[in-house]
Structures are given as structure tokens and as C-alpha cells.
Coordinates of C-alpha atoms in Angstrom, one line a residue:
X1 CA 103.5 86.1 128.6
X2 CA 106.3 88.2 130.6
X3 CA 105.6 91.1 126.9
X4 CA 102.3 91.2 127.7
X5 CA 101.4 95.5 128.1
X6 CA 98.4 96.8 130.6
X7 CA 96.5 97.5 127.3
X8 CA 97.1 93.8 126.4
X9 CA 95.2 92.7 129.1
X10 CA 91.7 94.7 128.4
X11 CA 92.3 93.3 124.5
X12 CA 91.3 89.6 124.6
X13 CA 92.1 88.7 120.6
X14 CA 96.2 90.2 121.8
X15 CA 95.9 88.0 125.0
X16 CA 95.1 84.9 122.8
X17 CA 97.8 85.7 120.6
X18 CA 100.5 86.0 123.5
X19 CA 99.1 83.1 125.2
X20 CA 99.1 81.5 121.7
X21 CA 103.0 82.5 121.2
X22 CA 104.1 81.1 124.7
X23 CA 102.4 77.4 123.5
X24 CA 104.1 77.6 120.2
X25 CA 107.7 78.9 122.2
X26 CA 107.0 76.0 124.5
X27 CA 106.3 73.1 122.3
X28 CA 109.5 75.0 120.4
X29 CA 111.8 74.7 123.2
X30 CA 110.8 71.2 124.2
X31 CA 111.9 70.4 121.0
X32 CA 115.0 71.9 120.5
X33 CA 115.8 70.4 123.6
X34 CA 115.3 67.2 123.2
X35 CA 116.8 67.5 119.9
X36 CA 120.1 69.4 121.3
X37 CA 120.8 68.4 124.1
X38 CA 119.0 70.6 126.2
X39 CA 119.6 74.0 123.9
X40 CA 117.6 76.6 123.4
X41 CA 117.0 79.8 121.5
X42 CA 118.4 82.9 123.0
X43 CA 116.7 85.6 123.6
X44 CA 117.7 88.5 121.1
X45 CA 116.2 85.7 118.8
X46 CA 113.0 85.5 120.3
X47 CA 110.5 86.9 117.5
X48 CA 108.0 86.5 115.3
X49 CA 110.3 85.4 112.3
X50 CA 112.1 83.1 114.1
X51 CA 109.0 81.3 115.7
X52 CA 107.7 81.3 112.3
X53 CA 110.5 79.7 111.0
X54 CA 110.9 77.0 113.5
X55 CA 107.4 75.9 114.0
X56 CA 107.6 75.0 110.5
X57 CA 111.0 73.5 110.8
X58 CA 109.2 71.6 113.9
X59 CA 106.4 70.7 111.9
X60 CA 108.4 69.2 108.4
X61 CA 110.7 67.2 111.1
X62 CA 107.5 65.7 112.7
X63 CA 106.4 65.2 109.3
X64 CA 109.9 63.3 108.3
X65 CA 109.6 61.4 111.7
X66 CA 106.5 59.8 110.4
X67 CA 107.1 59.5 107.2
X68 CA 110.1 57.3 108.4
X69 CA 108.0 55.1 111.1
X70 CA 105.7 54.4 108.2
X71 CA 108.5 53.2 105.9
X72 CA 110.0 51.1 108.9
X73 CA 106.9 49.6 109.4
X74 CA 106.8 48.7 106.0
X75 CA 109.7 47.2 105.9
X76 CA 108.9 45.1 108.8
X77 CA 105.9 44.1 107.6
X78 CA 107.7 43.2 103.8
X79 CA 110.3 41.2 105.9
X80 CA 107.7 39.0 107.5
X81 CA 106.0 38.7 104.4
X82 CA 108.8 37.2 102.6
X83 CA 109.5 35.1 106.3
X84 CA 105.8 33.6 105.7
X85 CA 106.6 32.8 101.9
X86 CA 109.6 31.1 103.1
X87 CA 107.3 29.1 105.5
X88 CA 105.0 28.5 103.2
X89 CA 106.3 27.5 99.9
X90 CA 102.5 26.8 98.3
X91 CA 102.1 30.1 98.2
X92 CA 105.4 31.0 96.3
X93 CA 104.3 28.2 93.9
X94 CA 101.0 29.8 93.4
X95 CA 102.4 33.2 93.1
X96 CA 104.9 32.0 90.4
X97 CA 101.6 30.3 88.8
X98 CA 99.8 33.7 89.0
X99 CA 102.4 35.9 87.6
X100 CA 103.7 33.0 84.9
X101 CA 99.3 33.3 83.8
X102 CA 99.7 36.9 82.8
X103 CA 100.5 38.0 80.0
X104 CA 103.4 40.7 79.6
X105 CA 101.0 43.6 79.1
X106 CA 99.6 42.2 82.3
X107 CA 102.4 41.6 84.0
X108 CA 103.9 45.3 83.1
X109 CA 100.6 47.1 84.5
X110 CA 101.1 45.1 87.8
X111 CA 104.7 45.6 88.3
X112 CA 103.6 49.6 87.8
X113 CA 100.7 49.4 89.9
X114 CA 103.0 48.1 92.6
X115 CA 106.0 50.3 91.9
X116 CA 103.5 53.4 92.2
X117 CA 101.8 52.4 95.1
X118 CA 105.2 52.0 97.2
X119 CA 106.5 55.5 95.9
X120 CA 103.7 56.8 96.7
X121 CA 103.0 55.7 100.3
X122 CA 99.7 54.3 99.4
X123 CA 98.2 51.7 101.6
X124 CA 96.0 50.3 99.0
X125 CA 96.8 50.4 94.9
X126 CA 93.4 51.2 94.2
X127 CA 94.1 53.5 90.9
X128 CA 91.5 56.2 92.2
X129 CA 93.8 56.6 95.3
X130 CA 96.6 56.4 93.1
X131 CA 95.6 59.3 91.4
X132 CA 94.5 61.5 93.9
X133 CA 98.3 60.9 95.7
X134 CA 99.9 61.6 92.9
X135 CA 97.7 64.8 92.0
X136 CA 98.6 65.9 95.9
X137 CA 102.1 65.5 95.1
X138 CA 102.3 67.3 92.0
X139 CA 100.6 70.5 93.6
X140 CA 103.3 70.2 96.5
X141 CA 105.8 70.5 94.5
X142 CA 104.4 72.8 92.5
X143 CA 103.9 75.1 95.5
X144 CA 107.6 74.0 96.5
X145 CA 108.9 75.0 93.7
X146 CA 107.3 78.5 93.5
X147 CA 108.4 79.4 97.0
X148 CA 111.7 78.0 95.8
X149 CA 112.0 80.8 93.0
X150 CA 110.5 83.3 95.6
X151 CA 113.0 82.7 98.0
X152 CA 115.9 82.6 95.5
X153 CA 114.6 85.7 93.9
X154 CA 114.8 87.4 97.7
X155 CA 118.3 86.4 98.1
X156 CA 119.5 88.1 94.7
X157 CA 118.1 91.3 96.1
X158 CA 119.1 91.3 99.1
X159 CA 122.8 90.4 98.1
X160 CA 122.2 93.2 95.5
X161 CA 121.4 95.7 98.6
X162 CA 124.0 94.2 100.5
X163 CA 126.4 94.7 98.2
X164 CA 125.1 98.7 98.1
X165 CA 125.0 99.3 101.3
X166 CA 128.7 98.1 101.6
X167 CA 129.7 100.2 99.0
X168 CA 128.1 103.0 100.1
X169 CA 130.0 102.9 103.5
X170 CA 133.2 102.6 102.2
X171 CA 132.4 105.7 100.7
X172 CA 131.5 107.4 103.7
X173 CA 134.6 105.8 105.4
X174 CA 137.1 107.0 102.5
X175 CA 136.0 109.9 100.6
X176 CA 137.1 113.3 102.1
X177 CA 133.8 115.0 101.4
X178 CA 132.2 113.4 104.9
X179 CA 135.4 114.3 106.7
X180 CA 135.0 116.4 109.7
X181 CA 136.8 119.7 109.3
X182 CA 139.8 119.7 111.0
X183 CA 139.3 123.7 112.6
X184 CA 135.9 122.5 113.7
X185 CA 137.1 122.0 117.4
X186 CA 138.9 124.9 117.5
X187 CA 135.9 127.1 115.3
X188 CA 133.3 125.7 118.4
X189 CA 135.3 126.8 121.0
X190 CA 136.5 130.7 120.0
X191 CA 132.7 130.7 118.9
X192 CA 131.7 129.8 122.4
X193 CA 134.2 132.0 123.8
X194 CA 133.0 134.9 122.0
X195 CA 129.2 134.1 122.8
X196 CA 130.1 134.4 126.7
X197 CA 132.0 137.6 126.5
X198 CA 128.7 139.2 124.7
X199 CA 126.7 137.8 127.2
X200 CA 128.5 139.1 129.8
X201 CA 128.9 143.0 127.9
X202 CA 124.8 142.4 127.4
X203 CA 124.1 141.9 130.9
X204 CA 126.0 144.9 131.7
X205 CA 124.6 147.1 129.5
X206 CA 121.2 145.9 130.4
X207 CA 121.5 146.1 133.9
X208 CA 123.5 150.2 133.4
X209 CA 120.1 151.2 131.1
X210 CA 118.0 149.6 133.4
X211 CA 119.6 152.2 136.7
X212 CA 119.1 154.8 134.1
X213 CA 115.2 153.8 133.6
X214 CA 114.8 153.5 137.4
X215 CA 116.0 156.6 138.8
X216 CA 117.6 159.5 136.6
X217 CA 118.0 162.4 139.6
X218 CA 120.2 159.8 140.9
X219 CA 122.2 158.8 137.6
X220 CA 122.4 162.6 137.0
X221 CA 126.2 164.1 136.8
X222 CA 127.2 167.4 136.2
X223 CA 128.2 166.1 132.9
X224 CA 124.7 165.0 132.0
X225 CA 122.2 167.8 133.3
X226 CA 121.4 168.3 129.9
X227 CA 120.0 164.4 129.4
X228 CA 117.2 165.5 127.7
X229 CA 119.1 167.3 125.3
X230 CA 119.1 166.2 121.4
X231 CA 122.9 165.3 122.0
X232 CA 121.9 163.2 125.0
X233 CA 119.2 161.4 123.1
X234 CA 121.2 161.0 120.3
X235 CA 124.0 159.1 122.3
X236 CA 121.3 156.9 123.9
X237 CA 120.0 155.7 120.6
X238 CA 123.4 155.1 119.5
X239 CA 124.3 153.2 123.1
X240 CA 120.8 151.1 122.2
X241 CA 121.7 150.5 118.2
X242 CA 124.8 149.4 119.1
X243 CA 123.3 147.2 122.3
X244 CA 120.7 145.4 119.5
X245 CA 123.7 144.7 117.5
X246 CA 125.4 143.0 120.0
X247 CA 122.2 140.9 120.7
X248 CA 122.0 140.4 117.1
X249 CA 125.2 138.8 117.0
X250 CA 125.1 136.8 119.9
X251 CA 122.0 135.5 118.8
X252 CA 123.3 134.5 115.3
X253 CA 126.9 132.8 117.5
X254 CA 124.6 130.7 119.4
X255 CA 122.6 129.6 116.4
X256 CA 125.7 128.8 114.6
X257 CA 126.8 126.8 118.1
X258 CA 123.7 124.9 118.1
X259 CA 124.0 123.6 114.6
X260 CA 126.7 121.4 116.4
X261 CA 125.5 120.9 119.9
X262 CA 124.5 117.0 119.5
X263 CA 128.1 116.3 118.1
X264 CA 130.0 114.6 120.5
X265 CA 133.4 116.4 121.8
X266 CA 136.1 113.8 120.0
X267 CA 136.7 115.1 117.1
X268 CA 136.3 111.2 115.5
X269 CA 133.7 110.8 116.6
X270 CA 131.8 113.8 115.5
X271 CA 133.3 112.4 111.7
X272 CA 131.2 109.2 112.5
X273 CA 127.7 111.1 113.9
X274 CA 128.2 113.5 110.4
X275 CA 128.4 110.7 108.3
X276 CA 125.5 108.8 109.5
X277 CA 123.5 112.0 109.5
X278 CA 124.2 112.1 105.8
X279 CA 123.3 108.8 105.2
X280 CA 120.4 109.2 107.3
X281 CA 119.6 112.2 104.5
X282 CA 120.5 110.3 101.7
X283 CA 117.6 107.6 102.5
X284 CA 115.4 110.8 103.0
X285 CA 115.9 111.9 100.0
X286 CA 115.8 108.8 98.0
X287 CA 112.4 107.3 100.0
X288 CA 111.3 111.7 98.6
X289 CA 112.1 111.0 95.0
X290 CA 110.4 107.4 94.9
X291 CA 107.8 108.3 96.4
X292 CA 107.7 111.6 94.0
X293 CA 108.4 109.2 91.3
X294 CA 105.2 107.1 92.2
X295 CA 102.7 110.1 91.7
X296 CA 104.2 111.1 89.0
X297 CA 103.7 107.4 87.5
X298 CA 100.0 107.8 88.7

């Protein structure tokens, strides 16, 4: 109950569920606990799959538990039979007289009739009950056996993808090709380098044009009287070309800085964040051509 959300609690079929969870992790940990010794299951195994698991594993042992108090009891009560036939030796006569009065066919359908009904667990060797057990059992292991193949079917693939995946990352552990350049550290840092010098000429050109804008009687020299000359016009254009190149480039330094702003500074480690990235684009582009694949099956 401690997983429960606020929106749990205005949902009343998730609240049954979690409540429902709890009993089942309850009754789960009272028996693992009495089972071992007072163990329990920890908690980064606390899920669905794992309740699922054991609530059946729970389940089969109660199962077992009375399957074997029912056999025990049998037995007792078999023991005590044969104690009273001791005790009572006109009965074993009589029995010896009943099964000597058959005849063999007789006496084979009894023994089977008898043989069934104990390997069946039957308390009564009526032949209708007989038959229902034994249809019961044969759709049990029926179902047994198909889960069986299921399950042995799942573990082949997943070995198979295990297998992949292993190979895969040796790959990306050996091969060259998902290396980190070795001049990348050094590439990052002249590239930042340069990108704070043009920052720097930037806002001083910025800040000179914008004087200019703001007052001109006050930027005028002798030199420059003739600002609104062609020349002078000329060499502003030239001074505000030149000032969009500059922004041109810086912007196209930082870009090329940002394409490696969320690799880490160690240099191995930035080989390890590259590689996953392309494994992560790998299984993009393989989830892309299945899915690609299934329309073009439709």
C-alpha cells in the first residue's frame, strides 16, 4: 500500500488491486518465512512477475502439502486395516474365499480397479469417478505439457538474444569504428577557445556601432567629416559584412560545440556515452525497418 499514487486513491478498481497485492505479498511473506527461516524477498524484487511467480509456487506447494496428508492418511488407515485383518483372521479367510471364487478375468478387473483407484487418489472405485479423474488428469498434463513447450521455446530465444546482444557488445567494446577520436579533447577545447575570442570581438564591435548609432557629432573626427560620403558608407558596409561573418561563424563553432555538450569530460568515458548512443540508433533503426517491413507485408 506504501505505491499507492494521489490518483490511486480517487480510482477504486486500482485501490482493490493494491490492496489485493499487499494480501497476496502478505500471505507470500508469511510463507517464505515460515518456510526459510524467517526470509524474505527483497525489495528490488518486489513486482508483478515475481508475485506472479510465487503465488503459484505457494499455491502448487499447498497443493503438494495436501496431496501428501492425504497419502499419509492413507497409509494409516491401510496399516490399521491390515492391524484389524490380523485381529480378525475370519475375515482374511473370507477374503481368500472371495478372491479364490473369481475367476482370473475377474480377478484381473479387480486388481485394476484397485490399482487405478490408488493412483488416482480416488476415494471410491466407482468407474464413473474413475473416469472423470483420469480425464482431469489427462487435460493437466496436457496443459502441462504445452506450457512446457512454451516455456522451452522462450528460453531458446532468449538465449538466442542473449547470445546477440553479447556479441554485439563486444563489438562495440573492440572494433575501432566506435572509438572516440583521440583529437576530440583537444578539437573541443581550441573550438571553445575560438568561440570566446569572437564573442568577445562581437561585443566590441557591437557596442563601437552602437556609439556610432547613438550620437555621430560626438564620434565625429577630423578624419571622418565626410561620414556620409560614398567612401564612408562603403567602409561601414564592409565593417558590418565582415561583423555578420564573424556572427556567422561563431554561430556555426557553437553548433559544432553543442553536438558534444552532453559528453562527459574523460575522454573514456565519452568512448562509452558514443557507443551506447549508437546502440541506442541501431535499435531505432532496426524497431524503423520492422516496422517498415510490417506495412509493406500488409
Amino acid at each position: 500500500m506504501d505505491n499507492l499514487t494521489p490518483s490511486d486513491l480517487f480510482s477504486p478498481s486500482k485501490a482493490r488491486q493494491q490492496r489485493a497485492q499487499a494480501q497476496d505479498w502478505a500471505h507470500i511473506d508469511s510463507w517464505l518465512s515460515y518456510r526459510y527461516s524467517g526470509r524474505s524477498v527483497p525489495l528490488f524484487e518486489r513486482n508483478e512477475e515475481t508475485l506472479k511467480v510465487l503465488r503459484e509456487l505457494s499455491m502448487a506447494n499447498e497443493r503438494a502439502d495436501e496431496e501428501r496428508a492425504v497419502i499419509e492418511r492413507v497409509e494409516r488407515e491401510t496399516l490399521k486395516e491390515i492391524d484389524e485383518v490380523q485381529q480378525h483372521p475370519n475375515d482374511k479367510v473370507l477374503l481368500q474365499k472371495l478372491q479364490s471364487s473369481l475367476t482370473p478375468d475377474g480377478q484381473q478387473a479387480l486388481e485394476s480397479i484397485a490399482s487405478t483407484s490408488v493412483i488416482l487418489n480416488t476415494p471410491t472405485a466407482n468407474p464413473e469417478t474413475l473416469a472423470h479423474t483420469l480425464i482431469h488428469h489427462t487435460i493437466t498434463t496436457q496443459n502441462l505439457s504445452n506450457q512446457l513447450a512454451h516455456i522451452e521455446t522462450l528460453q531458446a530465444y532468449l538465449s538466442k538474444q542473449n547470445a546477440l546482444l553479447r556479441t554485439q557488445l563486444t563489438a562495440l567494446q573492440t572494433n575501432p569504428a566506435f572509438s572516440t577520436p583521440s583529437h576530440l579533447a583537444r578539437q573541443t577545447t581550441e573550438q571553445t577557445r575560438q568561440t570566446k575570442n569572437l564573442r568577445s570581438k562581437i561585443r566590441e564591435y557591437e557596442d563601437k556601432l552602437s556609439a556610432m548609432q547613438s550620437n555621430p557629432a560626438r564620434n565625429m573626427t577630423p578624419g571622418s567629416k565626410h561620414i556620409g560620403s560614398a567612401e564612408a558608407i562603403g567602409e561601414m558596409l564592409e565593417q558590418q559584412k565582415a561583423l555578420d561573418e564573424l556572427r556567422t561563424q561563431v554561430e556555426g563553432l557553437e553548433r559544432e560545440v553543442g553536438e558534444f555538450a552532453g559528453l562527459p569530460a574523460d575522454r573514456e568515458a565519452a568512448r562509452k556515452e558514443v557507443a551506447r548512443l549508437e546502440v541506442v540508433a541501431d535499435e531505432v533503426r532496426r524497431r524503423r525497418d520492422g516496422l517498415f517491413e510490417g506495412l509493406v507485408g500488409r
